[in-house]
Coordinates of C-alpha atoms in Angstrom, one line a residue:
M1 CA 75.9 105.9 94.6
A2 CA 77.9 106.0 97.9
Q3 CA 81.0 107.5 98.7
H4 CA 84.0 105.2 99.3
T5 CA 87.4 105.4 101.3
I6 CA 90.0 102.9 101.6
A7 CA 89.7 99.7 103.3
E8 CA 93.0 99.9 105.3
K9 CA 96.2 101.9 105.8
I10 CA 98.5 101.5 103.3
S11 CA 102.1 102.9 102.4
C12 CA 104.7 103.3 99.7
T13 CA 108.3 105.3 100.0
G14 CA 110.3 107.0 96.6
R15 CA 111.8 110.3 95.8
G16 CA 110.2 113.2 94.8
L17 CA 110.6 114.2 91.0
H18 CA 111.4 117.7 91.8
S19 CA 112.6 117.9 95.4
G20 CA 114.9 114.3 95.0
A21 CA 113.6 114.4 98.5
L22 CA 113.1 110.6 99.7
A23 CA 109.7 110.6 101.4
Q24 CA 107.1 107.8 102.6
L25 CA 103.4 108.3 101.5
T26 CA 101.1 106.7 103.7
L27 CA 97.2 106.8 103.0
H28 CA 94.6 106.4 105.8
P29 CA 90.8 105.6 105.8
A30 CA 89.0 108.8 106.3
R31 CA 85.4 109.6 107.4
A32 CA 82.7 110.3 104.8
D33 CA 82.4 114.0 103.4
S34 CA 85.9 114.8 104.6
G35 CA 87.5 114.6 101.0
V36 CA 91.2 114.0 100.2
V37 CA 93.6 115.9 102.9
F38 CA 97.2 116.0 102.6
V39 CA 99.1 116.2 105.6
R40 CA 102.9 116.9 106.0
S41 CA 103.7 114.8 108.9
D42 CA 107.4 115.5 108.9
L43 CA 106.8 119.0 110.1
P44 CA 106.9 120.0 114.1
H45 CA 103.3 120.6 113.8
P46 CA 102.0 118.5 111.0
V47 CA 99.9 120.7 108.5
E48 CA 96.8 119.6 107.0
I49 CA 96.0 120.6 103.7
P50 CA 92.6 119.8 101.8
A51 CA 93.0 118.7 98.1
C52 CA 90.6 121.8 96.7
P53 CA 91.3 124.8 94.5
D54 CA 92.2 126.9 97.2
S55 CA 95.0 124.9 98.3
V56 CA 96.5 125.5 94.9
A57 CA 100.0 126.7 95.5
S58 CA 101.9 126.1 92.3
V59 CA 101.3 124.9 88.9
E60 CA 104.8 124.9 87.6
R61 CA 106.0 121.7 86.5
A62 CA 103.7 120.0 88.6
T63 CA 100.6 120.8 91.0
T64 CA 101.7 121.6 94.3
L65 CA 99.2 122.2 97.0
G66 CA 100.2 124.4 100.3
R67 CA 98.9 126.0 103.3
G68 CA 100.8 128.5 105.0
D69 CA 104.5 127.6 104.8
A70 CA 103.8 124.2 104.0
A71 CA 103.5 122.5 101.0
I72 CA 103.3 119.3 99.4
G73 CA 104.2 119.0 95.3
T74 CA 103.6 116.5 92.8
V75 CA 100.0 115.4 93.8
E76 CA 98.6 115.1 90.7
H77 CA 99.4 111.5 89.9
L78 CA 98.1 110.4 93.2
L79 CA 94.8 112.3 92.7
S80 CA 94.5 110.9 89.2
A81 CA 94.0 107.5 90.6
L82 CA 92.0 108.2 93.5
Y83 CA 89.6 109.7 91.0
A84 CA 89.5 106.9 88.8
L85 CA 89.0 104.4 91.4
G86 CA 86.1 106.2 92.6
I87 CA 87.9 106.8 96.4
D88 CA 86.5 109.9 97.7
N89 CA 87.7 110.2 101.5
V90 CA 91.5 109.9 102.4
R91 CA 94.1 111.1 104.7
A92 CA 97.7 111.2 102.8
E93 CA 100.4 111.6 104.9
V94 CA 103.8 112.6 103.5
D95 CA 106.9 113.0 105.5
G96 CA 108.7 115.1 102.9
P97 CA 107.8 118.0 100.4
E98 CA 106.6 116.0 97.9
V99 CA 104.6 112.7 96.7
P100 CA 107.0 110.4 96.0
V101 CA 106.8 110.0 91.7
M102 CA 107.6 106.2 91.7
D103 CA 107.8 105.5 88.1
G104 CA 106.7 108.4 86.7
S105 CA 103.1 107.4 86.1
A106 CA 99.8 106.9 88.1
A107 CA 100.1 102.8 88.0
P108 CA 102.0 102.2 91.1
F109 CA 99.2 104.2 93.0
V110 CA 96.5 102.2 91.5
R111 CA 98.1 99.0 92.6
L112 CA 98.8 100.6 96.0
L113 CA 94.9 101.5 96.3
Q114 CA 94.0 98.1 94.9
R115 CA 95.9 96.3 97.6
A116 CA 94.1 98.6 100.4
G117 CA 90.8 97.9 99.2
T118 CA 87.8 100.3 99.2
L119 CA 85.2 100.5 101.7
A120 CA 81.7 101.8 100.8
Q121 CA 80.3 104.5 103.6
R122 CA 77.0 105.9 104.5
A123 CA 77.0 109.0 102.6
P124 CA 75.4 109.7 99.1
R125 CA 78.5 110.6 96.3
P126 CA 77.6 113.9 94.6
C127 CA 78.2 114.1 91.0
L128 CA 79.0 117.4 89.1
R129 CA 77.1 117.7 85.9
I130 CA 78.4 120.4 83.3
R131 CA 74.8 121.9 81.9
K132 CA 76.8 124.9 79.9
P133 CA 80.5 125.2 78.3
I134 CA 83.0 126.9 80.0
E135 CA 86.3 127.9 78.1
V136 CA 89.6 129.1 79.0
R137 CA 91.6 130.2 76.1
R138 CA 95.5 131.8 76.5
G139 CA 96.7 132.2 72.8
A140 CA 97.1 128.8 71.2
H141 CA 96.5 126.9 74.1
R142 CA 92.6 126.2 75.4
I143 CA 90.7 124.1 77.4
R144 CA 86.9 123.8 77.2
V145 CA 84.5 121.7 79.2
E146 CA 81.1 121.1 77.5
P147 CA 77.7 119.3 78.7
S148 CA 77.8 115.3 78.2
R149 CA 76.4 112.2 80.2
Y150 CA 79.7 110.9 80.9
L151 CA 83.2 111.8 81.6
R152 CA 85.1 112.4 78.3
I153 CA 88.3 113.6 77.5
Q154 CA 89.5 114.8 74.4
Y155 CA 93.5 115.7 74.3
A156 CA 95.8 117.2 71.8
L157 CA 99.2 118.4 72.1
D158 CA 102.0 119.8 69.6
Y159 CA 105.7 119.6 70.2
P160 CA 108.4 120.3 67.6
H161 CA 110.1 117.2 68.2
P162 CA 110.5 114.2 66.0
A163 CA 109.7 111.7 68.8
I164 CA 106.4 113.3 69.6
G165 CA 104.7 116.0 66.8
R166 CA 101.0 116.1 67.0
Q167 CA 99.3 113.6 69.0
Q168 CA 95.5 113.3 69.9
L169 CA 93.4 111.3 72.1
A170 CA 89.6 110.8 72.9
L171 CA 88.5 108.7 75.7
L172 CA 85.2 108.2 77.5
L173 CA 86.5 107.4 80.9
D174 CA 84.1 104.4 82.0
S175 CA 85.0 101.6 84.1
G176 CA 88.4 100.3 83.6
C177 CA 89.4 102.5 81.1
F178 CA 91.9 104.5 83.5
E179 CA 94.0 101.6 84.4
R180 CA 93.9 100.3 80.7
E181 CA 94.7 103.4 78.7
L182 CA 96.3 106.2 81.1
A183 CA 97.5 105.0 84.4
G184 CA 100.9 103.8 83.1
A185 CA 101.8 106.9 81.0
R186 CA 104.8 108.5 82.4
T187 CA 105.8 111.9 82.9
F188 CA 108.3 113.4 80.1
G189 CA 111.1 115.9 80.0
F190 CA 113.9 117.2 77.2
L191 CA 117.4 116.7 78.0
H192 CA 118.3 120.6 76.9
E193 CA 116.1 121.6 79.4
V194 CA 117.7 119.4 82.6
E195 CA 120.5 122.0 83.4
A196 CA 117.8 125.2 83.7
L197 CA 115.6 123.2 85.6
H198 CA 118.4 122.1 87.9
R199 CA 119.1 125.8 88.7
A200 CA 115.5 126.4 89.4
G201 CA 115.5 123.5 91.9
L202 CA 113.4 121.2 90.0
A203 CA 113.8 117.8 88.2
Q204 CA 116.2 117.0 91.0
G205 CA 115.0 113.6 91.5
G206 CA 114.2 112.9 87.7
S207 CA 115.8 109.7 86.0
L208 CA 115.2 107.4 83.2
Q209 CA 113.5 105.2 85.9
N210 CA 110.9 107.8 86.6
T211 CA 110.9 110.0 83.3
V212 CA 110.7 109.6 79.9
V213 CA 113.5 111.7 78.4
L214 CA 114.5 113.0 75.1
D215 CA 117.3 114.4 73.3
G216 CA 117.1 116.6 70.2
E217 CA 116.1 113.5 67.9
R218 CA 115.0 110.3 70.3
V219 CA 113.8 108.8 73.6
L220 CA 116.8 107.9 75.7
N221 CA 114.7 105.2 77.8
A222 CA 116.4 101.6 76.9
D223 CA 112.8 100.3 77.1
G224 CA 111.1 102.9 75.0
L225 CA 107.8 104.2 75.1
R226 CA 104.5 102.3 76.8
W227 CA 102.4 103.7 74.1
P228 CA 103.7 105.4 70.7
D229 CA 101.3 108.5 72.3
E230 CA 102.4 108.2 75.7
F231 CA 103.0 112.0 75.8
V232 CA 99.3 113.0 75.2
R233 CA 98.3 110.0 77.6
H234 CA 100.3 111.6 80.4
K235 CA 98.9 114.8 79.9
A236 CA 95.3 113.4 80.2
L237 CA 96.3 111.8 83.0
D238 CA 97.5 114.9 84.4
L239 CA 94.0 116.6 83.7
L240 CA 92.4 114.1 85.6
G241 CA 94.4 114.4 88.6
D242 CA 93.7 118.3 88.2
L243 CA 90.1 118.0 87.8
A244 CA 89.8 115.9 91.2
L245 CA 90.6 119.1 93.2
L246 CA 87.0 119.7 92.4
G247 CA 86.2 117.2 95.0
V248 CA 83.6 115.1 93.1
P249 CA 83.0 113.1 90.1
V250 CA 82.5 115.4 87.1
R251 CA 80.2 114.2 84.3
G252 CA 81.2 116.6 81.0
R253 CA 83.2 116.4 78.0
F254 CA 86.8 118.0 78.2
V255 CA 88.7 119.2 74.9
A256 CA 92.0 120.5 75.3
E257 CA 94.6 121.8 73.2
R258 CA 98.0 122.4 74.1
G259 CA 97.1 122.0 77.9
G260 CA 99.4 121.8 80.9
H261 CA 98.7 122.2 85.1
A262 CA 98.3 126.1 84.4
L263 CA 95.6 125.6 81.7
H264 CA 93.7 123.0 83.7
Q265 CA 93.9 124.9 87.0
A266 CA 92.4 127.9 85.3
L267 CA 89.7 125.6 84.3
V268 CA 89.2 124.3 87.6
R269 CA 88.8 127.8 88.8
K270 CA 86.6 129.0 86.4
I271 CA 84.2 125.7 87.0
A272 CA 84.2 126.6 90.7
A273 CA 83.2 130.2 90.1
T274 CA 80.4 129.5 87.5
P275 CA 77.8 127.3 89.6
S276 CA 75.0 128.6 86.7
A277 CA 77.1 126.1 84.5
W278 CA 76.7 123.1 86.6
S279 CA 74.3 121.3 88.8
L280 CA 75.1 119.0 91.5
E281 CA 73.5 115.6 91.6
G282 CA 72.9 112.7 93.8
V283 CA 72.8 114.7 97.2
P284 CA 69.7 116.2 98.9
E285 CA 68.4 119.4 97.4
A286 CA 69.4 121.4 100.2
R287 CA 73.0 120.2 100.3
A288 CA 73.3 120.6 96.3
A289 CA 72.5 124.0 96.4
A290 CA 75.6 125.1 98.7
P291 CA 78.8 125.5 97.1
A292 CA 80.7 124.0 100.2
F293 CA 79.2 120.7 99.8
A294 CA 81.8 117.9 100.7
S295 CA 85.0 118.1 101.4
P296 CA 86.5 121.3 102.9
A297 CA 85.4 124.2 100.8
P298 CA 85.9 121.6 97.6
L299 CA 84.4 124.2 95.0
R300 CA 85.2 127.7 96.2
A301 CA 86.8 129.7 93.4
T302 CA 90.2 131.2 93.7
A303 CA 91.7 134.4 92.7

């Protein structure tokens, strides 16, 4: 398998879910082995932030990447689309503090990337194959990855809300599965949390146009849900976007119970810190033996 980038530059504009700031996202083709690099282009001196575990600055309500005082929030929906479409190398310039939320799902980014097209590059595409189970537990919240020939996601959530309850999902992420089963699943939130979120500086750009909102009994969006289990589908979408920070496709079976960004990133860090549990395939032996093999430090462990 070869690495891929996009065939041409492409842009979109929208508001950030949490910042509420209007921003333009511009995706540029990038050279092989550069990985996904975000750029805060609105700063006096643009700051490059590689999409890797070391760059994670916050996991509160979204995954935020940062370098020094510069940060870019809510990167996971775009990263999930890049990962699912097999796009390895992209320069993502954002002229604001947050990636536009669009409709709250990854579907607009899938369409954007499909319009740009892809370009095969003269570099092999590594694959990280899980060889031994790795698990993170935090009370009733847990996530585990086990060996598998393919990328599989099994996700369960449990909310004491009549419109959600317990939802479970099991998918084999083969060609086309992401676009069919996950990309359109939107982020969700509860009406009773809005005031507290606003006080914390979050959800400033949230609306019924980009979030599934629930009151105490029902979904408030006039168009309802895209799937009866849209909530767990969005959690699986987020997991894929967080896994993208490893910088390479992963072959393994992921099992999550009551997960979220903090738990996802804890597993990503543990994978990065446990090279004895995985092997890197599809690259020359000398390169596979080095932990930094593709994008800038894609598998360095974080504290």
